[in-house]
PDB file of C-alpha atoms and ligand atoms in Angstrom:
ATOM      1  CA  MET A   1      12.413   9.705 -13.981  1.00 61.00           C
ATOM      2  CA  THR A   2       9.869  11.119 -11.531  1.00 80.00           C
ATOM      3  CA  GLY A   3       6.138  11.512 -11.983  1.00 93.00           C
ATOM      4  CA  ILE A   4       3.885   8.559 -12.669  1.00 97.00           C
ATOM      5  CA  GLN A   5       4.332   5.878 -15.313  1.00 97.00           C
ATOM      6  CA  LEU A   6       1.875   3.208 -16.331  1.00 98.00           C
ATOM      7  CA  HIS A   7       3.395   0.262 -18.200  1.00 98.00           C
ATOM      8  CA  SER A   8       0.989  -2.106 -20.010  1.00 98.00           C
ATOM      9  CA  VAL A   9      -1.529  -1.787 -17.193  1.00 98.00           C
ATOM     10  CA  GLU A  10      -4.583  -4.026 -17.360  1.00 98.00           C
ATOM     11  CA  LYS A  11      -7.560  -4.527 -15.086  1.00 98.00           C
ATOM     12  CA  VAL A  12      -9.681  -7.636 -14.984  1.00 98.00           C
ATOM     13  CA  TYR A  13     -12.429  -7.531 -12.332  1.00 98.00           C
ATOM     14  CA  PRO A  14     -13.144 -10.690 -10.315  1.00 97.00           C
ATOM     15  CA  ASN A  15     -16.233 -11.386 -12.464  1.00 97.00           C
ATOM     16  CA  GLY A  16     -13.903 -11.688 -15.479  1.00 97.00           C
ATOM     17  CA  PHE A  17     -14.749  -8.295 -17.007  1.00 98.00           C
ATOM     18  CA  LYS A  18     -11.700  -6.672 -18.587  1.00 98.00           C
ATOM     19  CA  ALA A  19     -12.058  -2.978 -17.795  1.00 98.00           C
ATOM     20  CA  LEU A  20      -8.616  -1.745 -18.947  1.00 98.00           C
ATOM     21  CA  HIS A  21      -6.441  -2.917 -21.839  1.00 97.00           C
ATOM     22  CA  GLY A  22      -2.679  -2.287 -22.158  1.00 95.00           C
ATOM     23  CA  ILE A  23      -2.497   1.216 -20.720  1.00 98.00           C
ATOM     24  CA  ASP A  24       0.847   2.972 -21.346  1.00 98.00           C
ATOM     25  CA  LEU A  25       1.061   6.511 -20.046  1.00 98.00           C
ATOM     26  CA  GLU A  26       3.542   8.895 -18.542  1.00 97.00           C
ATOM     27  CA  ILE A  27       2.341  11.688 -16.272  1.00 97.00           C
ATOM     28  CA  HIS A  28       5.041  14.260 -15.600  1.00 95.00           C
ATOM     29  CA  GLU A  29       5.864  15.524 -12.154  1.00 94.00           C
ATOM     30  CA  GLY A  30       3.869  18.691 -11.440  1.00 94.00           C
ATOM     31  CA  GLU A  31       1.535  18.128 -14.379  1.00 96.00           C
ATOM     32  CA  PHE A  32      -2.249  18.609 -14.327  1.00 97.00           C
ATOM     33  CA  MET A  33      -3.496  15.565 -16.256  1.00 98.00           C
ATOM     34  CA  VAL A  34      -7.179  15.027 -17.001  1.00 97.00           C
ATOM     35  CA  PHE A  35      -8.734  11.634 -17.777  1.00 98.00           C
ATOM     36  CA  VAL A  36     -11.854  12.202 -19.842  1.00 96.00           C
ATOM     37  CA  GLY A  37     -14.315   9.845 -21.511  1.00 95.00           C
ATOM     38  CA  PRO A  38     -17.887   8.594 -21.385  1.00 94.00           C
ATOM     39  CA  SER A  39     -19.370   6.857 -18.386  1.00 94.00           C
ATOM     40  CA  GLY A  40     -18.039   3.301 -18.099  1.00 96.00           C
ATOM     41  CA  CYS A  41     -14.784   3.884 -20.049  1.00 97.00           C
ATOM     42  CA  ALA A  42     -12.794   3.012 -16.878  1.00 97.00           C
ATOM     43  CA  LYS A  43     -11.532   6.461 -15.849  1.00 97.00           C
ATOM     44  CA  SER A  44     -12.392   5.781 -12.265  1.00 96.00           C
ATOM     45  CA  THR A  45     -10.896   2.285 -12.361  1.00 97.00           C
ATOM     46  CA  LEU A  46      -7.594   3.716 -13.587  1.00 98.00           C
ATOM     47  CA  LEU A  47      -7.570   6.433 -10.919  1.00 97.00           C
ATOM     48  CA  ARG A  48      -8.403   3.939  -8.180  1.00 97.00           C
ATOM     49  CA  MET A  49      -5.552   1.704  -9.339  1.00 98.00           C
ATOM     50  CA  ILE A  50      -3.107   4.609  -9.075  1.00 98.00           C
ATOM     51  CA  ALA A  51      -4.525   5.296  -5.597  1.00 96.00           C
ATOM     52  CA  GLY A  52      -4.114   1.639  -4.633  1.00 97.00           C
ATOM     53  CA  LEU A  53      -7.838   1.157  -4.058  1.00 96.00           C
ATOM     54  CA  GLU A  54      -7.974  -1.441  -6.862  1.00 97.00           C
ATOM     55  CA  SER A  55      -5.391  -4.121  -7.558  1.00 97.00           C
ATOM     56  CA  VAL A  56      -3.347  -4.184 -10.785  1.00 98.00           C
ATOM     57  CA  SER A  57      -4.089  -7.306 -12.865  1.00 98.00           C
ATOM     58  CA  GLU A  58      -1.184  -6.918 -15.313  1.00 98.00           C
ATOM     59  CA  GLY A  59       1.593  -4.391 -15.858  1.00 98.00           C
ATOM     60  CA  GLN A  60       3.220  -1.872 -13.556  1.00 98.00           C
ATOM     61  CA  ILE A  61       2.363   1.423 -11.928  1.00 98.00           C
ATOM     62  CA  MET A  62       5.395   3.531 -11.022  1.00 97.00           C
ATOM     63  CA  ILE A  63       5.182   6.563  -8.739  1.00 95.00           C
ATOM     64  CA  HIS A  64       8.398   8.583  -8.423  1.00 92.00           C
ATOM     65  CA  ASN A  65      10.531   5.713  -9.714  1.00 91.00           C
ATOM     66  CA  GLN A  66       9.026   3.091  -7.488  1.00 95.00           C
ATOM     67  CA  CYS A  67       6.728   0.266  -8.527  1.00 97.00           C
ATOM     68  CA  VAL A  68       3.692   0.645  -6.273  1.00 97.00           C
ATOM     69  CA  ASN A  69       1.700  -2.399  -7.427  1.00 97.00           C
ATOM     70  CA  ASN A  70       1.908  -3.861  -3.931  1.00 96.00           C
ATOM     71  CA  THR A  71       2.093  -0.624  -1.927  1.00 96.00           C
ATOM     72  CA  MET A  72      -0.700   0.327   0.481  1.00 95.00           C
ATOM     73  CA  PRO A  73      -2.688   3.486  -0.411  1.00 93.00           C
ATOM     74  CA  LYS A  74      -1.385   5.363   2.621  1.00 89.00           C
ATOM     75  CA  ASP A  75       2.231   4.702   1.590  1.00 92.00           C
ATOM     76  CA  ARG A  76       1.903   6.091  -1.953  1.00 94.00           C
ATOM     77  CA  GLY A  77       2.237   9.800  -1.114  1.00 91.00           C
ATOM     78  CA  ILE A  78      -1.136  10.535  -2.660  1.00 94.00           C
ATOM     79  CA  ALA A  79      -4.388  12.112  -1.533  1.00 93.00           C
ATOM     80  CA  MET A  80      -7.716  11.566  -3.204  1.00 92.00           C
ATOM     81  CA  VAL A  81     -10.757  13.818  -3.391  1.00 92.00           C
ATOM     82  CA  PHE A  82     -14.047  12.074  -4.081  1.00 89.00           C
ATOM     83  CA  GLN A  83     -17.254  13.147  -5.800  1.00 86.00           C
ATOM     84  CA  ASN A  84     -19.294  12.631  -2.630  1.00 85.00           C
ATOM     85  CA  TYR A  85     -16.683  14.460  -0.477  1.00 86.00           C
ATOM     86  CA  ALA A  86     -16.526  11.562   2.047  1.00 89.00           C
ATOM     87  CA  LEU A  87     -16.380  13.881   5.077  1.00 94.00           C
ATOM     88  CA  TYR A  88     -16.906  12.521   8.591  1.00 95.00           C
ATOM     89  CA  PRO A  89     -20.365  13.874   9.535  1.00 95.00           C
ATOM     90  CA  HIS A  90     -19.892  13.949  13.314  1.00 96.00           C
ATOM     91  CA  MET A  91     -16.559  15.825  13.206  1.00 97.00           C
ATOM     92  CA  THR A  92     -16.029  19.555  12.785  1.00 97.00           C
ATOM     93  CA  VAL A  93     -14.357  20.842   9.641  1.00 98.00           C
ATOM     94  CA  TYR A  94     -11.185  21.344  11.680  1.00 98.00           C
ATOM     95  CA  LYS A  95     -11.227  17.744  12.899  1.00 97.00           C
ATOM     96  CA  ASN A  96     -12.003  16.444   9.410  1.00 96.00           C
ATOM     97  CA  MET A  97      -8.915  18.215   8.127  1.00 96.00           C
ATOM     98  CA  ALA A  98      -6.697  17.318  11.079  1.00 96.00           C
ATOM     99  CA  PHE A  99      -7.713  13.683  11.339  1.00 94.00           C
ATOM    100  CA  SER A 100      -5.259  12.055   8.942  1.00 89.00           C
ATOM    101  CA  LEU A 101      -2.325  13.825  10.678  1.00 92.00           C
ATOM    102  CA  MET A 102      -3.199  12.868  14.220  1.00 92.00           C
ATOM    103  CA  GLY A 103      -0.420  10.911  15.852  1.00 90.00           C
ATOM    104  CA  LYS A 104       1.892  11.723  12.932  1.00 90.00           C
ATOM    105  CA  ALA A 105       2.631  15.377  13.624  1.00 92.00           C
ATOM    106  CA  SER A 106       2.690  17.559  16.717  1.00 96.00           C
ATOM    107  CA  LYS A 107      -0.453  19.405  17.754  1.00 95.00           C
ATOM    108  CA  GLN A 108       1.166  22.711  16.777  1.00 96.00           C
ATOM    109  CA  GLU A 109       2.200  21.388  13.365  1.00 96.00           C
ATOM    110  CA  ILE A 110      -1.296  20.020  12.713  1.00 97.00           C
ATOM    111  CA  ASP A 111      -2.818  23.326  13.781  1.00 97.00           C
ATOM    112  CA  ARG A 112      -0.458  25.234  11.496  1.00 96.00           C
ATOM    113  CA  ARG A 113      -1.194  23.030   8.495  1.00 95.00           C
ATOM    114  CA  VAL A 114      -4.969  23.110   8.995  1.00 97.00           C
ATOM    115  CA  HIS A 115      -5.009  26.900   9.266  1.00 97.00           C
ATOM    116  CA  GLU A 116      -2.683  27.303   6.289  1.00 93.00           C
ATOM    117  CA  ALA A 117      -4.895  25.064   4.111  1.00 93.00           C
ATOM    118  CA  ALA A 118      -8.082  26.718   5.399  1.00 95.00           C
ATOM    119  CA  GLU A 119      -6.730  30.126   4.423  1.00 92.00           C
ATOM    120  CA  LYS A 120      -5.802  28.913   0.930  1.00 88.00           C
ATOM    121  CA  LEU A 121      -9.334  27.618   0.444  1.00 89.00           C
ATOM    122  CA  GLU A 122     -11.062  30.490   2.253  1.00 90.00           C
ATOM    123  CA  ILE A 123     -12.804  28.251   4.760  1.00 95.00           C
ATOM    124  CA  THR A 124     -11.236  29.579   7.967  1.00 97.00           C
ATOM    125  CA  ASN A 125     -14.652  30.822   9.106  1.00 97.00           C
ATOM    126  CA  LEU A 126     -16.092  27.314   8.723  1.00 97.00           C
ATOM    127  CA  LEU A 127     -13.588  25.394  10.862  1.00 98.00           C
ATOM    128  CA  GLN A 128     -15.953  24.902  13.808  1.00 98.00           C
ATOM    129  CA  ARG A 129     -18.940  23.806  11.712  1.00 97.00           C
ATOM    130  CA  LYS A 130     -19.959  20.253  10.943  1.00 97.00           C
ATOM    131  CA  PRO A 131     -20.462  18.975   7.377  1.00 95.00           C
ATOM    132  CA  GLY A 132     -24.270  19.051   7.797  1.00 95.00           C
ATOM    133  CA  GLN A 133     -24.050  22.842   8.154  1.00 96.00           C
ATOM    134  CA  LEU A 134     -22.159  23.335   4.880  1.00 95.00           C
ATOM    135  CA  SER A 135     -23.195  23.823   1.258  1.00 92.00           C
ATOM    136  CA  GLY A 136     -21.982  21.445  -1.438  1.00 90.00           C
ATOM    137  CA  GLY A 137     -19.293  23.862  -2.569  1.00 90.00           C
ATOM    138  CA  GLN A 138     -18.084  24.351   1.004  1.00 93.00           C
ATOM    139  CA  CYS A 139     -17.967  20.571   1.540  1.00 94.00           C
ATOM    140  CA  GLN A 140     -15.858  20.202  -1.577  1.00 91.00           C
ATOM    141  CA  ARG A 141     -13.424  22.854  -0.369  1.00 92.00           C
ATOM    142  CA  VAL A 142     -13.104  21.017   2.943  1.00 95.00           C
ATOM    143  CA  ALA A 143     -12.451  17.776   1.051  1.00 94.00           C
ATOM    144  CA  VAL A 144      -9.671  19.494  -0.888  1.00 92.00           C
ATOM    145  CA  GLY A 145      -8.356  21.011   2.360  1.00 94.00           C
ATOM    146  CA  ARG A 146      -8.217  17.585   3.931  1.00 94.00           C
ATOM    147  CA  ALA A 147      -6.068  16.431   1.027  1.00 92.00           C
ATOM    148  CA  ILE A 148      -3.751  19.483   1.144  1.00 91.00           C
ATOM    149  CA  VAL A 149      -2.847  19.153   4.831  1.00 93.00           C
ATOM    150  CA  ARG A 150      -1.230  15.805   4.103  1.00 89.00           C
ATOM    151  CA  LYS A 151       1.170  17.559   1.701  1.00 87.00           C
ATOM    152  CA  PRO A 152       0.916  14.823  -0.912  1.00 90.00           C
ATOM    153  CA  LYS A 153       3.067  14.753  -4.034  1.00 89.00           C
ATOM    154  CA  VAL A 154       0.077  13.522  -6.009  1.00 94.00           C
ATOM    155  CA  PHE A 155      -3.573  14.615  -5.864  1.00 95.00           C
ATOM    156  CA  LEU A 156      -6.246  12.422  -7.411  1.00 96.00           C
ATOM    157  CA  PHE A 157      -9.674  13.917  -8.133  1.00 95.00           C
ATOM    158  CA  ASP A 158     -12.592  11.639  -9.048  1.00 94.00           C
ATOM    159  CA  GLU A 159     -15.287  13.857 -10.630  1.00 92.00           C
ATOM    160  CA  PRO A 160     -15.035  16.205  -7.652  1.00 89.00           C
ATOM    161  CA  LEU A 161     -17.334  18.894  -9.040  1.00 90.00           C
ATOM    162  CA  SER A 162     -20.108  16.866 -10.616  1.00 87.00           C
ATOM    163  CA  ASN A 163     -22.481  17.279  -7.652  1.00 84.00           C
ATOM    164  CA  LEU A 164     -22.253  21.073  -7.779  1.00 85.00           C
ATOM    165  CA  ASP A 165     -24.423  23.442  -9.785  1.00 86.00           C
ATOM    166  CA  ALA A 166     -23.057  24.790 -13.071  1.00 88.00           C
ATOM    167  CA  LYS A 167     -22.027  28.210 -11.765  1.00 87.00           C
ATOM    168  CA  LEU A 168     -20.215  26.864  -8.739  1.00 87.00           C
ATOM    169  CA  ARG A 169     -18.520  24.247 -10.899  1.00 89.00           C
ATOM    170  CA  VAL A 170     -16.900  26.970 -12.982  1.00 91.00           C
ATOM    171  CA  THR A 171     -15.755  28.834  -9.844  1.00 89.00           C
ATOM    172  CA  MET A 172     -14.278  25.676  -8.327  1.00 88.00           C
ATOM    173  CA  ARG A 173     -12.483  24.790 -11.570  1.00 91.00           C
ATOM    174  CA  VAL A 174     -10.660  28.084 -11.420  1.00 91.00           C
ATOM    175  CA  GLN A 175      -9.857  27.561  -7.740  1.00 89.00           C
ATOM    176  CA  LEU A 176      -8.363  24.127  -8.377  1.00 91.00           C
ATOM    177  CA  ILE A 177      -6.215  25.467 -11.214  1.00 93.00           C
ATOM    178  CA  ASP A 178      -5.124  28.331  -8.927  1.00 90.00           C
ATOM    179  CA  LEU A 179      -4.278  25.819  -6.216  1.00 89.00           C
ATOM    180  CA  HIS A 180      -2.128  23.831  -8.639  1.00 92.00           C
ATOM    181  CA  ASN A 181      -0.289  26.992  -9.710  1.00 92.00           C
ATOM    182  CA  GLN A 182       0.117  28.155  -6.136  1.00 88.00           C
ATOM    183  CA  LEU A 183       1.672  24.834  -5.072  1.00 87.00           C
ATOM    184  CA  LYS A 184       3.990  25.106  -8.071  1.00 86.00           C
ATOM    185  CA  ARG A 185       5.074  28.595  -7.003  1.00 88.00           C
ATOM    186  CA  GLU A 186       5.716  27.320  -3.478  1.00 84.00           C
ATOM    187  CA  GLY A 187       8.045  24.743  -5.026  1.00 77.00           C
ATOM    188  CA  VAL A 188       5.845  21.816  -4.015  1.00 72.00           C
ATOM    189  CA  GLY A 189       4.995  20.947  -7.619  1.00 74.00           C
ATOM    190  CA  ALA A 190       2.088  18.611  -6.950  1.00 89.00           C
ATOM    191  CA  THR A 191       1.062  16.255  -9.733  1.00 95.00           C
ATOM    192  CA  MET A 192      -2.704  16.298 -10.212  1.00 96.00           C
ATOM    193  CA  ILE A 193      -4.837  13.730 -11.966  1.00 97.00           C
ATOM    194  CA  TYR A 194      -8.406  14.750 -12.528  1.00 97.00           C
ATOM    195  CA  VAL A 195     -11.207  12.508 -13.777  1.00 97.00           C
ATOM    196  CA  THR A 196     -14.260  13.948 -15.523  1.00 96.00           C
ATOM    197  CA  HIS A 197     -16.821  13.039 -18.169  1.00 93.00           C
ATOM    198  CA  ASP A 198     -17.185  16.755 -18.975  1.00 92.00           C
ATOM    199  CA  GLN A 199     -15.182  17.725 -22.073  1.00 92.00           C
ATOM    200  CA  VAL A 200     -15.329  21.439 -21.339  1.00 91.00           C
ATOM    201  CA  GLU A 201     -13.980  20.834 -17.868  1.00 93.00           C
ATOM    202  CA  ALA A 202     -11.204  18.697 -19.357  1.00 95.00           C
ATOM    203  CA  MET A 203     -10.289  21.325 -21.952  1.00 94.00           C
ATOM    204  CA  THR A 204     -10.179  24.196 -19.465  1.00 93.00           C
ATOM    205  CA  MET A 205      -8.297  22.404 -16.704  1.00 94.00           C
ATOM    206  CA  GLY A 206      -5.754  20.017 -18.175  1.00 95.00           C
ATOM    207  CA  ASP A 207      -2.125  20.702 -19.039  1.00 96.00           C
ATOM    208  CA  ARG A 208      -2.724  17.509 -21.003  1.00 97.00           C
ATOM    209  CA  ILE A 209      -5.771  15.363 -21.563  1.00 97.00           C
ATOM    210  CA  CYS A 210      -5.955  11.595 -21.796  1.00 97.00           C
ATOM    211  CA  VAL A 211      -9.063  10.498 -23.698  1.00 96.00           C
ATOM    212  CA  LEU A 212     -10.323   7.052 -22.740  1.00 97.00           C
ATOM    213  CA  ASN A 213     -12.889   4.859 -24.446  1.00 97.00           C
ATOM    214  CA  ARG A 214     -13.898   1.329 -23.499  1.00 96.00           C
ATOM    215  CA  GLY A 215     -10.820   0.844 -21.350  1.00 97.00           C
ATOM    216  CA  GLU A 216      -8.318   2.063 -23.943  1.00 97.00           C
ATOM    217  CA  ILE A 217      -6.426   5.311 -24.464  1.00 97.00           C
ATOM    218  CA  MET A 218      -7.614   7.079 -27.624  1.00 96.00           C
ATOM    219  CA  GLN A 219      -5.296  10.100 -27.454  1.00 96.00           C
ATOM    220  CA  VAL A 220      -3.078  11.991 -25.047  1.00 97.00           C
ATOM    221  CA  ASP A 221      -2.266  15.588 -25.850  1.00 96.00           C
ATOM    222  CA  LYS A 222      -2.463  19.230 -24.863  1.00 95.00           C
ATOM    223  CA  PRO A 223      -5.966  20.710 -25.165  1.00 93.00           C
ATOM    224  CA  VAL A 224      -5.020  22.829 -28.233  1.00 90.00           C
ATOM    225  CA  ASN A 225      -3.891  19.739 -30.157  1.00 90.00           C
ATOM    226  CA  LEU A 226      -6.766  17.507 -29.186  1.00 84.00           C
ATOM    227  CA  TYR A 227      -9.339  18.352 -31.813  1.00 74.00           C
ATOM    228  CA  HIS A 228      -8.798  18.896 -35.533  1.00 64.00           C
ATOM    229  CA  GLN A 229      -9.356  22.524 -36.545  1.00 65.00           C
ATOM    230  CA  PRO A 230     -10.383  22.720 -40.228  1.00 67.00           C
TER     231      PRO A 230
HETATM  232  P1  LIG B   1     -15.976   5.357 -15.441  1.00 56.92           P
HETATM  233  O1  LIG B   1     -15.278   5.879 -14.232  1.00 56.92           O
HETATM  234  O2  LIG B   1     -15.299   5.765 -16.708  1.00 56.92           O
HETATM  235  O3  LIG B   1     -17.435   5.664 -15.472  1.00 56.92           O
HETATM  236  P2  LIG B   1     -15.523   2.767 -14.218  1.00 56.92           P
HETATM  237  O4  LIG B   1     -14.065   2.737 -14.025  1.00 56.92           O
HETATM  238  O5  LIG B   1     -16.382   3.066 -13.060  1.00 56.92           O
HETATM  239  O6  LIG B   1     -15.868   3.759 -15.425  1.00 56.92           O
HETATM  240  O7  LIG B   1     -16.001   1.384 -14.821  1.00 56.92           O
HETATM  241  C1  LIG B   1     -15.390   0.838 -15.992  1.00 56.92           C
HETATM  242  C2  LIG B   1     -16.060  -0.451 -16.360  1.00 56.92           C
HETATM  243  O8  LIG B   1     -15.775  -1.444 -15.379  1.00 56.92           O
HETATM  244  C3  LIG B   1     -17.583  -0.358 -16.428  1.00 56.92           C
HETATM  245  O9  LIG B   1     -18.022  -1.173 -17.495  1.00 56.92           O
HETATM  246  C4  LIG B   1     -18.025  -0.906 -15.101  1.00 56.92           C
HETATM  247  O10 LIG B   1     -19.313  -1.487 -15.199  1.00 56.92           O
HETATM  248  C5  LIG B   1     -16.969  -1.964 -14.825  1.00 56.92           C
HETATM  249  N1  LIG B   1     -16.753  -2.182 -13.383  1.00 56.92           N
HETATM  250  C6  LIG B   1     -16.476  -1.257 -12.449  1.00 56.92           C
HETATM  251  N2  LIG B   1     -16.317  -1.815 -11.231  1.00 56.92           N
HETATM  252  C7  LIG B   1     -16.510  -3.142 -11.414  1.00 56.92           C
HETATM  253  C8  LIG B   1     -16.482  -4.264 -10.540  1.00 56.92           C
HETATM  254  N3  LIG B   1     -16.210  -4.151  -9.232  1.00 56.92           N
HETATM  255  N4  LIG B   1     -16.723  -5.486 -11.086  1.00 56.92           N
HETATM  256  C9  LIG B   1     -16.972  -5.615 -12.394  1.00 56.92           C
HETATM  257  N5  LIG B   1     -17.011  -4.599 -13.269  1.00 56.92           N
HETATM  258  C10 LIG B   1     -16.780  -3.377 -12.798  1.00 56.92           C
HETATM  259  P1  LIG B   2      -3.255   5.644   8.825  1.00 56.92           P
HETATM  260  O1  LIG B   2      -3.920   4.309   8.724  1.00 56.92           O
HETATM  261  O2  LIG B   2      -1.785   5.591   8.467  1.00 56.92           O
HETATM  262  O3  LIG B   2      -3.541   6.380  10.109  1.00 56.92           O
HETATM  263  P2  LIG B   2      -4.779   7.795   7.592  1.00 56.92           P
HETATM  264  O4  LIG B   2      -5.395   8.118   8.912  1.00 56.92           O
HETATM  265  O5  LIG B   2      -3.968   8.832   6.889  1.00 56.92           O
HETATM  266  O6  LIG B   2      -3.891   6.460   7.624  1.00 56.92           O
HETATM  267  O7  LIG B   2      -5.946   7.375   6.623  1.00 56.92           O
HETATM  268  C1  LIG B   2      -6.594   6.136   6.727  1.00 56.92           C
HETATM  269  C2  LIG B   2      -6.708   5.556   5.362  1.00 56.92           C
HETATM  270  O8  LIG B   2      -7.444   6.425   4.526  1.00 56.92           O
HETATM  271  C3  LIG B   2      -5.364   5.349   4.704  1.00 56.92           C
HETATM  272  O9  LIG B   2      -5.411   4.208   3.900  1.00 56.92           O
HETATM  273  C4  LIG B   2      -5.192   6.586   3.862  1.00 56.92           C
HETATM  274  O10 LIG B   2      -4.380   6.342   2.737  1.00 56.92           O
HETATM  275  C5  LIG B   2      -6.605   6.848   3.467  1.00 56.92           C
HETATM  276  N1  LIG B   2      -6.853   8.256   3.282  1.00 56.92           N
HETATM  277  C6  LIG B   2      -7.100   9.203   4.196  1.00 56.92           C
HETATM  278  N2  LIG B   2      -7.312  10.393   3.645  1.00 56.92           N
HETATM  279  C7  LIG B   2      -7.177  10.199   2.333  1.00 56.92           C
HETATM  280  C8  LIG B   2      -7.288  11.036   1.190  1.00 56.92           C
HETATM  281  N3  LIG B   2      -7.579  12.337   1.265  1.00 56.92           N
HETATM  282  N4  LIG B   2      -7.068  10.482  -0.011  1.00 56.92           N
HETATM  283  C9  LIG B   2      -6.788   9.177  -0.123  1.00 56.92           C
HETATM  284  N5  LIG B   2      -6.701   8.331   0.902  1.00 56.92           N
HETATM  285  C10 LIG B   2      -6.895   8.826   2.102  1.00 56.92           C
END
């Protein structure tokens, strides 16, 4: 079985607060899964545990058939895109995108991947700029580009659009869905997990939606099945 499986996953923070209770979930390979729920329901905690940025207190996280509970973030085949973009301010867009590959691929290969990703995201004309010279939407595209160049099997998005204005948010939603479909067509089939507190965003983006509340899963289903239609 490929994809991601969570078996009875729990999170207890060092202060004793239990943020997640018995989470069982299967995310299929190539699926676009959205975690939605109110602020504080532990969406971000769950995503960070899959990323390896938070330890697992109980249970198991499997990525592509392998238990990753004790695997370093960089060895999980994932890339994460954050709400605040987390770009390096003193580096050009090109360098921001190339950075994680340096020393791991040849200069030509890095150059090829950066230009390929930049074209996909329509930021080729921005490659020589620095983050301070970019708009919020452009920064977010660079952040996505930085994830793409690593060719991860799994993309994790933590409220990536919530700092953008409403109009741009809608545009970027469509672009992320297009990106997912494009990777699928290229046979890469990237699994995407997307965290949001915005129900509309969840409904328009997810192949399936996982609704969380107070650290528990309320429902997991396709958008059309999620709400009762009288
Ligand atoms: P969400 O992403 O859904 O807003 P979080 O995953 O950030 O929720 O937080 C879930 C719960 O865990 C919240 O009640 C939050 O206060 C708590 N929490 C988050 N980080 C810590 C921490 N380091 N120590 C203790 N409690 C935490
Ligand atoms: P390394 O230490 O192997 O050179 P990198 O340069 O790829 O690792 O990145 C440094 C750290 O930051 C690693 O832990 C890596 O997993 C993490 N990292 C870099 N870019 C991303 C990203 N887009 N999403 C998640 N983690 C990232």
